Amino acid sequence: SGGEAQRIRLASQIGSGLSGVMYVLDEPSIGLHQRDNERLIGTLKHLPPTLSAYYHFTDLGAFKPYVGAGLNYTHFSSVDLPAGFSIDKNSFGLSVGAGFDYEIQKNVYLNLDVKKVQIRTDLSLNGAGLGKIKVDPLLVGVGVGYRF
């Protein structure tokens, strides 16, 4: 998968002894070897609820695509950074998404959607700004639903 390829590339870069490079990882321990986890200088977790409005194209039979946009609020929690480093723990950003519902049988739908969410925060060292951290995940969802 694409995620596995990213973990392999990241593990090889961390293991190559690069200096002057900072990676910000979401769920950093997943897929990395313990020795690579020990080289990380910090971690953070976040919860990104998003309020979106979608337009559904309904006149296409069983295939019902949709597109939308929204506003994201992210709260960073469990921030573990070296002494002196800090981030702004709240972030607002935009999101865009698209997907479709496909009617498998009466009232049962297969759903696939993709959403890009803008999550950014400021990084500082002893109060002096160092720059922005961009998380900006691409979210992919697959589900089966029933309409009453």
PDB file of C-alpha atoms in Angstrom:
ATOM      1  CA  SER A   1       0.000   0.000   0.000  1.00  0.00           C
ATOM      2  CA  GLY A   2       0.999   3.654  -0.260  1.00  0.00           C
ATOM      3  CA  GLY A   3       1.187   3.902   3.532  1.00  0.00           C
ATOM      4  CA  GLU A   4       3.574   0.951   3.742  1.00  0.00           C
ATOM      5  CA  ALA A   5       5.814   2.487   1.074  1.00  0.00           C
ATOM      6  CA  GLN A   6       5.895   5.747   3.053  1.00  0.00           C
ATOM      7  CA  ARG A   7       6.868   3.885   6.248  1.00  0.00           C
ATOM      8  CA  ILE A   8       9.687   2.059   4.432  1.00  0.00           C
ATOM      9  CA  ARG A   9      10.974   5.320   2.903  1.00  0.00           C
ATOM     10  CA  LEU A  10      10.740   7.114   6.266  1.00  0.00           C
ATOM     11  CA  ALA A  11      12.527   4.306   8.120  1.00  0.00           C
ATOM     12  CA  SER A  12      15.362   4.331   5.574  1.00  0.00           C
ATOM     13  CA  GLN A  13      15.712   8.124   5.827  1.00  0.00           C
ATOM     14  CA  ILE A  14      15.707   8.078   9.639  1.00  0.00           C
ATOM     15  CA  GLY A  15      18.301   5.292   9.585  1.00  0.00           C
ATOM     16  CA  SER A  16      20.574   7.121   7.140  1.00  0.00           C
ATOM     17  CA  GLY A  17      21.774   9.625   9.754  1.00  0.00           C
ATOM     18  CA  LEU A  18      20.382  12.794   8.173  1.00  0.00           C
ATOM     19  CA  SER A  19      20.930  15.931  10.207  1.00  0.00           C
ATOM     20  CA  GLY A  20      19.063  19.232  10.131  1.00  0.00           C
ATOM     21  CA  VAL A  21      15.825  17.501   9.102  1.00  0.00           C
ATOM     22  CA  MET A  22      12.634  17.454  11.156  1.00  0.00           C
ATOM     23  CA  TYR A  23       9.800  15.020  10.463  1.00  0.00           C
ATOM     24  CA  VAL A  24       6.406  15.480  12.090  1.00  0.00           C
ATOM     25  CA  LEU A  25       4.683  12.124  12.201  1.00  0.00           C
ATOM     26  CA  ASP A  26       1.089  11.173  12.852  1.00  0.00           C
ATOM     27  CA  GLU A  27       1.016   7.938  14.872  1.00  0.00           C
ATOM     28  CA  PRO A  28       4.816   7.600  14.580  1.00  0.00           C
ATOM     29  CA  SER A  29       5.205   4.197  16.202  1.00  0.00           C
ATOM     30  CA  ILE A  30       3.026   2.374  13.661  1.00  0.00           C
ATOM     31  CA  GLY A  31       5.213   0.479  11.206  1.00  0.00           C
ATOM     32  CA  LEU A  32       8.588   1.680  12.481  1.00  0.00           C
ATOM     33  CA  HIS A  33      11.248  -0.424  14.171  1.00  0.00           C
ATOM     34  CA  GLN A  34      11.853   0.344  17.864  1.00  0.00           C
ATOM     35  CA  ARG A  35      15.357   1.713  17.128  1.00  0.00           C
ATOM     36  CA  ASP A  36      13.801   4.206  14.685  1.00  0.00           C
ATOM     37  CA  ASN A  37      11.244   5.272  17.303  1.00  0.00           C
ATOM     38  CA  GLU A  38      14.127   6.015  19.687  1.00  0.00           C
ATOM     39  CA  ARG A  39      15.545   8.505  17.162  1.00  0.00           C
ATOM     40  CA  LEU A  40      12.362  10.591  17.108  1.00  0.00           C
ATOM     41  CA  ILE A  41      12.661  13.897  18.952  1.00  0.00           C
ATOM     42  CA  GLY A  42       8.955  14.254  19.664  1.00  0.00           C
ATOM     43  CA  THR A  43       5.434  13.141  18.956  1.00  0.00           C
ATOM     44  CA  LEU A  44       1.945  14.598  18.951  1.00  0.00           C
ATOM     45  CA  LYS A  45      -1.603  13.365  18.590  1.00  0.00           C
ATOM     46  CA  HIS A  46      -4.527  15.302  17.216  1.00  0.00           C
ATOM     47  CA  LEU A  47      -8.289  15.161  16.867  1.00  0.00           C
ATOM     48  CA  PRO A  48      -9.541  16.882  13.681  1.00  0.00           C
ATOM     49  CA  PRO A  49     -13.353  17.172  13.666  1.00  0.00           C
ATOM     50  CA  THR A  50     -14.597  18.723  10.412  1.00  0.00           C
ATOM     51  CA  LEU A  51     -17.928  20.370   9.569  1.00  0.00           C
ATOM     52  CA  SER A  52     -18.650  20.007   5.843  1.00  0.00           C
ATOM     53  CA  ALA A  53     -21.402  20.796   3.351  1.00  0.00           C
ATOM     54  CA  TYR A  54     -21.848  18.442   0.395  1.00  0.00           C
ATOM     55  CA  TYR A  55     -23.725  18.645  -2.889  1.00  0.00           C
ATOM     56  CA  HIS A  56     -25.146  15.283  -3.987  1.00  0.00           C
ATOM     57  CA  PHE A  57     -25.846  14.533  -7.650  1.00  0.00           C
ATOM     58  CA  THR A  58     -28.984  12.414  -7.334  1.00  0.00           C
ATOM     59  CA  ASP A  59     -30.246  11.986 -10.907  1.00  0.00           C
ATOM     60  CA  LEU A  60     -27.706   9.367 -11.959  1.00  0.00           C
ATOM     61  CA  GLY A  61     -29.439   6.150 -10.983  1.00  0.00           C
ATOM     62  CA  ALA A  62     -27.614   3.820  -8.597  1.00  0.00           C
ATOM     63  CA  PHE A  63     -24.405   5.889  -8.764  1.00  0.00           C
ATOM     64  CA  LYS A  64     -24.658   9.037  -6.593  1.00  0.00           C
ATOM     65  CA  PRO A  65     -21.475  11.178  -6.523  1.00  0.00           C
ATOM     66  CA  TYR A  66     -20.979  14.158  -4.226  1.00  0.00           C
ATOM     67  CA  VAL A  67     -18.504  16.997  -3.644  1.00  0.00           C
ATOM     68  CA  GLY A  68     -18.076  19.322  -0.711  1.00  0.00           C
ATOM     69  CA  ALA A  69     -16.014  21.653   1.409  1.00  0.00           C
ATOM     70  CA  GLY A  70     -15.827  22.460   5.074  1.00  0.00           C
ATOM     71  CA  LEU A  71     -14.049  23.914   8.062  1.00  0.00           C
ATOM     72  CA  ASN A  72     -11.738  21.893  10.277  1.00  0.00           C
ATOM     73  CA  TYR A  73     -10.837  22.546  13.914  1.00  0.00           C
ATOM     74  CA  THR A  74      -7.924  20.538  15.266  1.00  0.00           C
ATOM     75  CA  HIS A  75      -6.816  20.232  18.878  1.00  0.00           C
ATOM     76  CA  PHE A  76      -3.324  18.812  19.368  1.00  0.00           C
ATOM     77  CA  SER A  77      -3.020  16.657  22.472  1.00  0.00           C
ATOM     78  CA  SER A  78      -0.364  14.423  23.996  1.00  0.00           C
ATOM     79  CA  VAL A  79       2.368  16.714  22.661  1.00  0.00           C
ATOM     80  CA  ASP A  80       5.789  15.328  23.581  1.00  0.00           C
ATOM     81  CA  LEU A  81       8.579  17.611  22.334  1.00  0.00           C
ATOM     82  CA  PRO A  82      12.086  18.331  23.643  1.00  0.00           C
ATOM     83  CA  ALA A  83      12.455  21.009  26.329  1.00  0.00           C
ATOM     84  CA  GLY A  84      11.847  24.512  24.964  1.00  0.00           C
ATOM     85  CA  PHE A  85       9.902  23.409  21.868  1.00  0.00           C
ATOM     86  CA  SER A  86       6.173  24.137  21.756  1.00  0.00           C
ATOM     87  CA  ILE A  87       3.306  24.286  19.293  1.00  0.00           C
ATOM     88  CA  ASP A  88       0.020  26.163  19.133  1.00  0.00           C
ATOM     89  CA  LYS A  89      -2.409  23.479  20.315  1.00  0.00           C
ATOM     90  CA  ASN A  90      -5.386  24.735  18.242  1.00  0.00           C
ATOM     91  CA  SER A  91      -5.694  24.970  14.474  1.00  0.00           C
ATOM     92  CA  PHE A  92      -8.400  25.962  11.995  1.00  0.00           C
ATOM     93  CA  GLY A  93      -8.237  24.972   8.337  1.00  0.00           C
ATOM     94  CA  LEU A  94     -10.229  24.076   5.258  1.00  0.00           C
ATOM     95  CA  SER A  95     -11.256  20.687   3.954  1.00  0.00           C
ATOM     96  CA  VAL A  96     -12.434  19.498   0.556  1.00  0.00           C
ATOM     97  CA  GLY A  97     -13.923  16.159  -0.285  1.00  0.00           C
ATOM     98  CA  ALA A  98     -15.530  14.037  -2.946  1.00  0.00           C
ATOM     99  CA  GLY A  99     -17.044  10.595  -3.071  1.00  0.00           C
ATOM    100  CA  PHE A 100     -19.946   8.481  -4.151  1.00  0.00           C
ATOM    101  CA  ASP A 101     -22.644   6.167  -2.928  1.00  0.00           C
ATOM    102  CA  TYR A 102     -23.484   3.155  -5.070  1.00  0.00           C
ATOM    103  CA  GLU A 103     -26.732   1.290  -4.450  1.00  0.00           C
ATOM    104  CA  ILE A 104     -25.875  -2.415  -4.117  1.00  0.00           C
ATOM    105  CA  GLN A 105     -29.477  -3.424  -3.468  1.00  0.00           C
ATOM    106  CA  LYS A 106     -32.592  -1.603  -2.302  1.00  0.00           C
ATOM    107  CA  ASN A 107     -31.578   0.795   0.535  1.00  0.00           C
ATOM    108  CA  VAL A 108     -28.041  -0.706   0.840  1.00  0.00           C
ATOM    109  CA  TYR A 109     -25.170   1.468  -0.387  1.00  0.00           C
ATOM    110  CA  LEU A 110     -21.439   1.145  -0.870  1.00  0.00           C
ATOM    111  CA  ASN A 111     -19.692   4.425  -0.029  1.00  0.00           C
ATOM    112  CA  LEU A 112     -16.230   5.638  -1.027  1.00  0.00           C
ATOM    113  CA  ASP A 113     -14.941   9.093  -0.185  1.00  0.00           C
ATOM    114  CA  VAL A 114     -11.696  11.064  -0.176  1.00  0.00           C
ATOM    115  CA  LYS A 115     -11.097  14.170   1.927  1.00  0.00           C
ATOM    116  CA  LYS A 116      -8.093  16.501   2.097  1.00  0.00           C
ATOM    117  CA  VAL A 117      -7.872  18.355   5.419  1.00  0.00           C
ATOM    118  CA  GLN A 118      -5.672  21.381   6.113  1.00  0.00           C
ATOM    119  CA  ILE A 119      -4.058  21.029   9.557  1.00  0.00           C
ATOM    120  CA  ARG A 120      -1.257  23.436  10.448  1.00  0.00           C
ATOM    121  CA  THR A 121       0.286  24.789  13.618  1.00  0.00           C
ATOM    122  CA  ASP A 122       3.141  27.060  14.611  1.00  0.00           C
ATOM    123  CA  LEU A 123       6.352  25.590  16.049  1.00  0.00           C
ATOM    124  CA  SER A 124       8.454  27.667  18.427  1.00  0.00           C
ATOM    125  CA  LEU A 125      11.597  27.264  20.517  1.00  0.00           C
ATOM    126  CA  ASN A 126      11.687  29.207  23.792  1.00  0.00           C
ATOM    127  CA  GLY A 127       8.987  31.529  22.436  1.00  0.00           C
ATOM    128  CA  ALA A 128      10.763  32.324  19.144  1.00  0.00           C
ATOM    129  CA  GLY A 129       8.866  31.190  16.044  1.00  0.00           C
ATOM    130  CA  LEU A 130      10.585  28.503  13.964  1.00  0.00           C
ATOM    131  CA  GLY A 131       7.913  27.996  11.304  1.00  0.00           C
ATOM    132  CA  LYS A 132       4.756  26.069  10.525  1.00  0.00           C
ATOM    133  CA  ILE A 133       4.124  22.366  10.857  1.00  0.00           C
ATOM    134  CA  LYS A 134       1.846  21.045   8.103  1.00  0.00           C
ATOM    135  CA  VAL A 135       0.061  17.776   8.807  1.00  0.00           C
ATOM    136  CA  ASP A 136      -2.513  18.017   5.936  1.00  0.00           C
ATOM    137  CA  PRO A 137      -3.731  14.384   5.780  1.00  0.00           C
ATOM    138  CA  LEU A 138      -5.511  12.770   2.863  1.00  0.00           C
ATOM    139  CA  LEU A 139      -8.345  10.679   4.317  1.00  0.00           C
ATOM    140  CA  VAL A 140      -9.904   7.778   2.417  1.00  0.00           C
ATOM    141  CA  GLY A 141     -13.065   6.081   3.625  1.00  0.00           C
ATOM    142  CA  VAL A 142     -14.956   2.998   2.495  1.00  0.00           C
ATOM    143  CA  GLY A 143     -18.215   1.863   4.031  1.00  0.00           C
ATOM    144  CA  VAL A 144     -21.526   0.113   3.612  1.00  0.00           C
ATOM    145  CA  GLY A 145     -24.704   1.864   4.702  1.00  0.00           C
ATOM    146  CA  TYR A 146     -28.421   1.287   4.962  1.00  0.00           C
ATOM    147  CA  ARG A 147     -30.987   4.012   4.246  1.00  0.00           C
ATOM    148  CA  PHE A 148     -34.299   3.828   6.086  1.00  0.00           C
TER     149      PHE A 148
END
